[in-house]
Coordinates of C-alpha atoms and ligand atoms in Angstrom, one line a residue:
M1177 CA -107.5 -2.2 -62.7
F1178 CA -104.7 -3.1 -65.0
I1179 CA -104.6 -6.8 -65.6
T1180 CA -102.1 -8.6 -67.8
F1181 CA -102.1 -12.2 -69.2
E1182 CA -99.1 -14.1 -69.7
G1183 CA -98.2 -17.7 -70.8
T1184 CA -96.5 -19.8 -73.4
E1185 CA -97.9 -20.4 -76.8
G1186 CA -101.3 -22.0 -77.1
C1187 CA -102.2 -21.5 -73.6
G1188 CA -105.7 -20.0 -74.2
K1189 CA -105.0 -16.3 -73.3
S1190 CA -107.2 -14.8 -76.0
T1191 CA -110.2 -16.9 -75.1
L1192 CA -109.9 -16.2 -71.4
I1193 CA -109.6 -12.4 -72.1
Q1194 CA -112.7 -12.5 -74.5
N1195 CA -114.7 -14.3 -71.8
L1196 CA -113.5 -12.2 -68.9
A1197 CA -114.2 -8.8 -70.9
Q1198 CA -117.7 -10.1 -71.5
D1199 CA -118.2 -10.9 -67.8
L1200 CA -117.0 -7.6 -66.7
R1201 CA -119.0 -5.6 -69.2
E1202 CA -122.2 -7.4 -68.1
S1203 CA -121.4 -6.4 -64.6
G1204 CA -121.2 -2.7 -65.8
K1205 CA -117.5 -2.2 -66.0
H1206 CA -115.8 -0.1 -68.8
V1207 CA -113.3 -2.6 -70.2
V1208 CA -110.6 -2.0 -72.7
V1209 CA -109.0 -5.1 -74.2
T1210 CA -105.6 -4.8 -75.8
R1211 CA -102.4 -6.6 -76.6
E1212 CA -98.7 -6.5 -77.0
P1213 CA -97.0 -6.1 -79.3
G1214 CA -99.6 -3.8 -80.7
G1215 CA -102.8 -2.3 -79.6
I1216 CA -102.4 0.9 -81.7
T1217 CA -101.1 1.6 -85.3
V1218 CA -97.5 2.2 -84.7
A1219 CA -97.2 -0.8 -82.3
E1220 CA -99.2 -2.9 -84.7
N1221 CA -96.7 -2.1 -87.6
I1222 CA -93.9 -2.8 -85.4
R1223 CA -95.6 -6.2 -84.4
N1224 CA -95.5 -7.1 -88.1
I1225 CA -91.8 -6.5 -88.4
I1226 CA -91.0 -8.4 -85.1
L1227 CA -93.1 -11.5 -85.5
H1228 CA -92.2 -12.5 -89.1
Q1229 CA -88.6 -11.6 -89.6
S1230 CA -85.4 -12.8 -87.7
M1231 CA -83.2 -10.2 -86.2
E1232 CA -80.6 -9.6 -83.4
P1233 CA -81.9 -10.2 -80.0
L1234 CA -81.1 -6.7 -79.0
T1235 CA -83.1 -5.2 -82.0
E1236 CA -85.9 -7.4 -81.0
L1237 CA -85.9 -6.0 -77.4
F1238 CA -85.7 -2.4 -78.7
L1239 CA -88.7 -3.0 -81.0
Y1240 CA -90.8 -4.5 -78.2
E1241 CA -90.1 -1.6 -75.9
A1242 CA -90.7 0.9 -78.8
A1243 CA -94.2 -0.6 -79.5
R1244 CA -94.8 -0.6 -75.7
A1245 CA -93.9 3.0 -75.1
E1246 CA -96.3 4.0 -77.8
H1247 CA -99.1 1.6 -76.6
Y1248 CA -98.7 2.6 -73.0
K1249 CA -98.7 6.3 -73.5
K1250 CA -101.7 6.2 -76.1
V1251 CA -103.9 3.4 -75.0
I1252 CA -103.1 2.0 -71.4
E1253 CA -102.4 5.3 -69.5
P1254 CA -105.4 7.2 -70.8
A1255 CA -107.8 4.3 -70.1
L1256 CA -106.6 3.8 -66.6
R1257 CA -106.8 7.5 -65.9
D1258 CA -110.5 7.2 -67.0
K1259 CA -110.8 4.4 -64.5
K1260 CA -111.4 1.8 -67.1
W1261 CA -110.5 -1.9 -66.8
V1262 CA -107.5 -2.7 -69.0
L1263 CA -107.1 -6.3 -70.0
C1264 CA -103.8 -6.7 -71.8
D1265 CA -102.6 -9.8 -73.7
R1266 CA -98.9 -9.9 -72.8
F1267 CA -96.9 -7.0 -71.2
T1268 CA -93.4 -6.5 -69.6
D1269 CA -93.3 -10.0 -68.1
S1270 CA -93.2 -11.4 -71.8
T1271 CA -90.1 -9.4 -72.4
L1272 CA -88.4 -10.7 -69.1
A1273 CA -89.4 -14.4 -70.2
Y1274 CA -88.7 -14.3 -73.9
Q1275 CA -86.0 -11.8 -74.5
G1276 CA -84.5 -12.4 -71.0
A1277 CA -84.7 -15.9 -70.0
A1278 CA -85.1 -17.4 -73.4
R1279 CA -83.0 -15.1 -75.6
G1280 CA -80.4 -14.5 -72.8
L1281 CA -80.4 -10.8 -72.6
D1282 CA -79.5 -9.1 -69.4
T1283 CA -82.4 -9.0 -67.0
K1284 CA -81.4 -5.7 -65.3
M1285 CA -81.4 -4.0 -68.5
I1286 CA -84.8 -5.3 -69.4
I1287 CA -86.2 -4.1 -66.1
K1288 CA -84.9 -0.6 -66.7
L1289 CA -86.3 -0.6 -70.4
N1290 CA -89.6 -1.8 -69.2
E1291 CA -89.7 0.9 -66.6
F1292 CA -88.8 3.6 -69.1
A1293 CA -91.4 2.3 -71.5
T1294 CA -94.2 2.2 -69.0
E1295 CA -93.3 5.2 -66.8
G1296 CA -92.8 2.7 -64.1
R1297 CA -96.4 1.4 -64.0
E1298 CA -96.8 -2.2 -63.3
P1299 CA -99.8 -4.3 -63.7
D1300 CA -102.1 -4.6 -60.7
I1301 CA -102.6 -8.4 -61.4
T1302 CA -101.0 -10.6 -63.7
I1303 CA -102.5 -14.0 -64.7
V1304 CA -100.1 -16.7 -65.9
L1305 CA -101.9 -19.5 -67.8
D1306 CA -99.6 -22.6 -67.4
L1307 CA -99.4 -25.8 -69.2
P1308 CA -96.9 -28.2 -70.6
V1309 CA -95.3 -26.5 -73.7
E1310 CA -95.8 -29.5 -75.8
V1311 CA -99.5 -29.5 -75.3
G1312 CA -99.6 -25.6 -76.1
L1313 CA -97.6 -25.9 -79.1
A1314 CA -99.8 -28.7 -80.4
R1315 CA -102.7 -26.4 -79.9
A1316 CA -101.2 -23.1 -81.6
K1317 CA -102.4 -22.5 -85.0
D1318 CA -100.6 -20.1 -87.4
P1319 CA -97.0 -20.4 -85.8
N1320 CA -95.1 -17.2 -85.5
K1321 CA -91.2 -17.3 -85.1
F1322 CA -91.3 -17.9 -81.5
E1323 CA -93.5 -21.0 -81.8
A1324 CA -90.9 -22.3 -84.4
E1325 CA -88.0 -22.0 -81.8
G1326 CA -89.2 -25.3 -80.3
I1327 CA -89.7 -26.9 -76.9
A1328 CA -86.4 -26.0 -75.1
F1329 CA -87.0 -22.3 -75.9
Q1330 CA -90.6 -22.5 -74.7
N1331 CA -89.6 -24.4 -71.5
K1332 CA -87.3 -21.5 -70.6
V1333 CA -90.2 -19.1 -71.0
R1334 CA -92.4 -21.2 -69.0
K1335 CA -89.9 -21.6 -66.2
A1336 CA -89.3 -17.8 -66.4
Y1337 CA -93.0 -17.1 -65.8
L1338 CA -93.1 -19.6 -62.8
A1339 CA -90.1 -17.9 -61.2
L1340 CA -91.6 -14.4 -61.7
A1341 CA -94.8 -15.5 -60.1
K1342 CA -93.0 -17.2 -57.2
K1343 CA -90.9 -13.9 -56.5
N1344 CA -94.2 -11.7 -56.7
P1345 CA -97.3 -13.8 -55.4
K1346 CA -99.2 -10.5 -54.5
R1347 CA -99.5 -9.5 -58.3
F1348 CA -99.3 -12.9 -60.0
E1349 CA -101.7 -15.8 -60.1
V1350 CA -100.7 -19.0 -62.0
I1351 CA -103.6 -21.0 -63.3
P1352 CA -102.8 -24.6 -64.4
V1353 CA -105.0 -25.0 -67.6
E1354 CA -104.0 -28.4 -69.1
D1355 CA -107.2 -30.1 -67.9
V1356 CA -109.6 -27.2 -67.4
D1357 CA -112.0 -26.1 -70.0
P1358 CA -112.4 -22.4 -71.0
E1359 CA -115.4 -21.7 -68.7
G1360 CA -113.4 -23.2 -65.9
V1361 CA -110.3 -21.1 -66.7
C1362 CA -112.5 -18.0 -66.7
A1363 CA -114.1 -18.9 -63.3
L1364 CA -110.7 -19.3 -61.8
A1365 CA -109.4 -16.1 -63.2
I1366 CA -112.5 -14.3 -61.8
H1367 CA -111.9 -15.8 -58.4
A1368 CA -108.3 -14.6 -58.5
I1369 CA -109.0 -11.2 -59.6
V1370 CA -111.8 -10.7 -57.0
E1371 CA -109.3 -11.8 -54.2
K1372 CA -106.5 -9.7 -55.5
A1373 CA -108.6 -6.6 -56.0
Q1374 CA -109.8 -6.9 -52.5
A1375 CA -106.2 -7.1 -51.3
L1376 CA -105.2 -4.1 -53.3
K1377 CA -108.2 -2.0 -51.9
A1378 CA -107.4 -3.0 -48.3
Q1379 CA -103.7 -2.2 -48.9
A1380 CA -104.7 1.3 -50.5
A1381 CA -107.1 2.0 -47.6
K1382 CA -104.2 1.3 -45.0
G1383 CA -102.0 3.7 -47.0
K1384 CA -104.6 6.4 -46.8
K1385 CA -104.8 5.9 -43.0
K1386 CA -101.2 6.4 -42.4
Ligands
LIG2722 P1 -98.9 -13.7 -80.7 O1 -99.0 -14.3 -82.0 O2 -99.8 -12.6 -80.1 O3 -98.7 -14.9 -79.6 P2 -99.6 -15.4 -78.5 O4 -100.9 -15.7 -79.0 O5 -98.9 -16.6 -77.9 O6 -99.5 -14.2 -77.5 O7 -97.3 -13.1 -80.8 C1 -96.8 -12.5 -79.7 C2 -95.4 -13.1 -79.6 O8 -94.3 -12.2 -79.2 C3 -95.4 -14.2 -78.6 O9 -94.7 -15.3 -79.1 C4 -94.5 -13.7 -77.5 C5 -93.6 -12.7 -78.1 N1 -93.3 -11.5 -77.2 C6 -91.8 -11.3 -76.8 O10 -91.0 -12.1 -77.2 N2 -91.6 -10.3 -76.1 C7 -92.6 -9.4 -75.6 O11 -92.2 -8.4 -74.9 C8 -93.9 -9.6 -76.1 C9 -94.9 -8.6 -75.6 C10 -94.4 -10.7 -76.8

């Protein structure tokens, strides 16, 4: 299973991923927790460049995709081949939301670059943690340059995630998190993952029969 986690700043992705990984490991699963941009030395070095310096939107896009190509090939693909569960903090949908919707770069170009960087592999399940951006920004510690972009920028990102989820309800699950504690968010995520995993299994079995 390849599960990605998305959302605007301060939505609580990292806490959820930690809690989920612990639950899955306790139930005997092999779990790899990773993140974008990053997850491996080359990509972590690119992360340091992207998050703390201002640059042209297109430069930023190529750096995210370069980091992703390295991360996918060296971390995600081998783990999936070994039948591990991969929990990834941000992935291709972040690029569509941030560089596409918020920075205004062409979505079709981003879809193509995402495909190249990931050899066309999409996540099996994408969990979006949704909350008003003002609440998230107030929670976020240690702001990076995206947090400093302000509320209008973050609202474009939020809207983009909700639109992506609406377009692809099979892969996406949106969890509203404003009034839910971390245990509650984890329980909702587990419920969604179990349901979606069953649907994927049923779909695969149907495909085999044909
Ligand atoms: P991070 O500090 O990890 O933020 P968060 O905890 O909110 O995930 O920084 C990652 C930042 O990079 C985040 O602001 C979103 C941004 N980003 C993009 O703009 N495009 C991308 O493709 C990815 C993966 C992240």
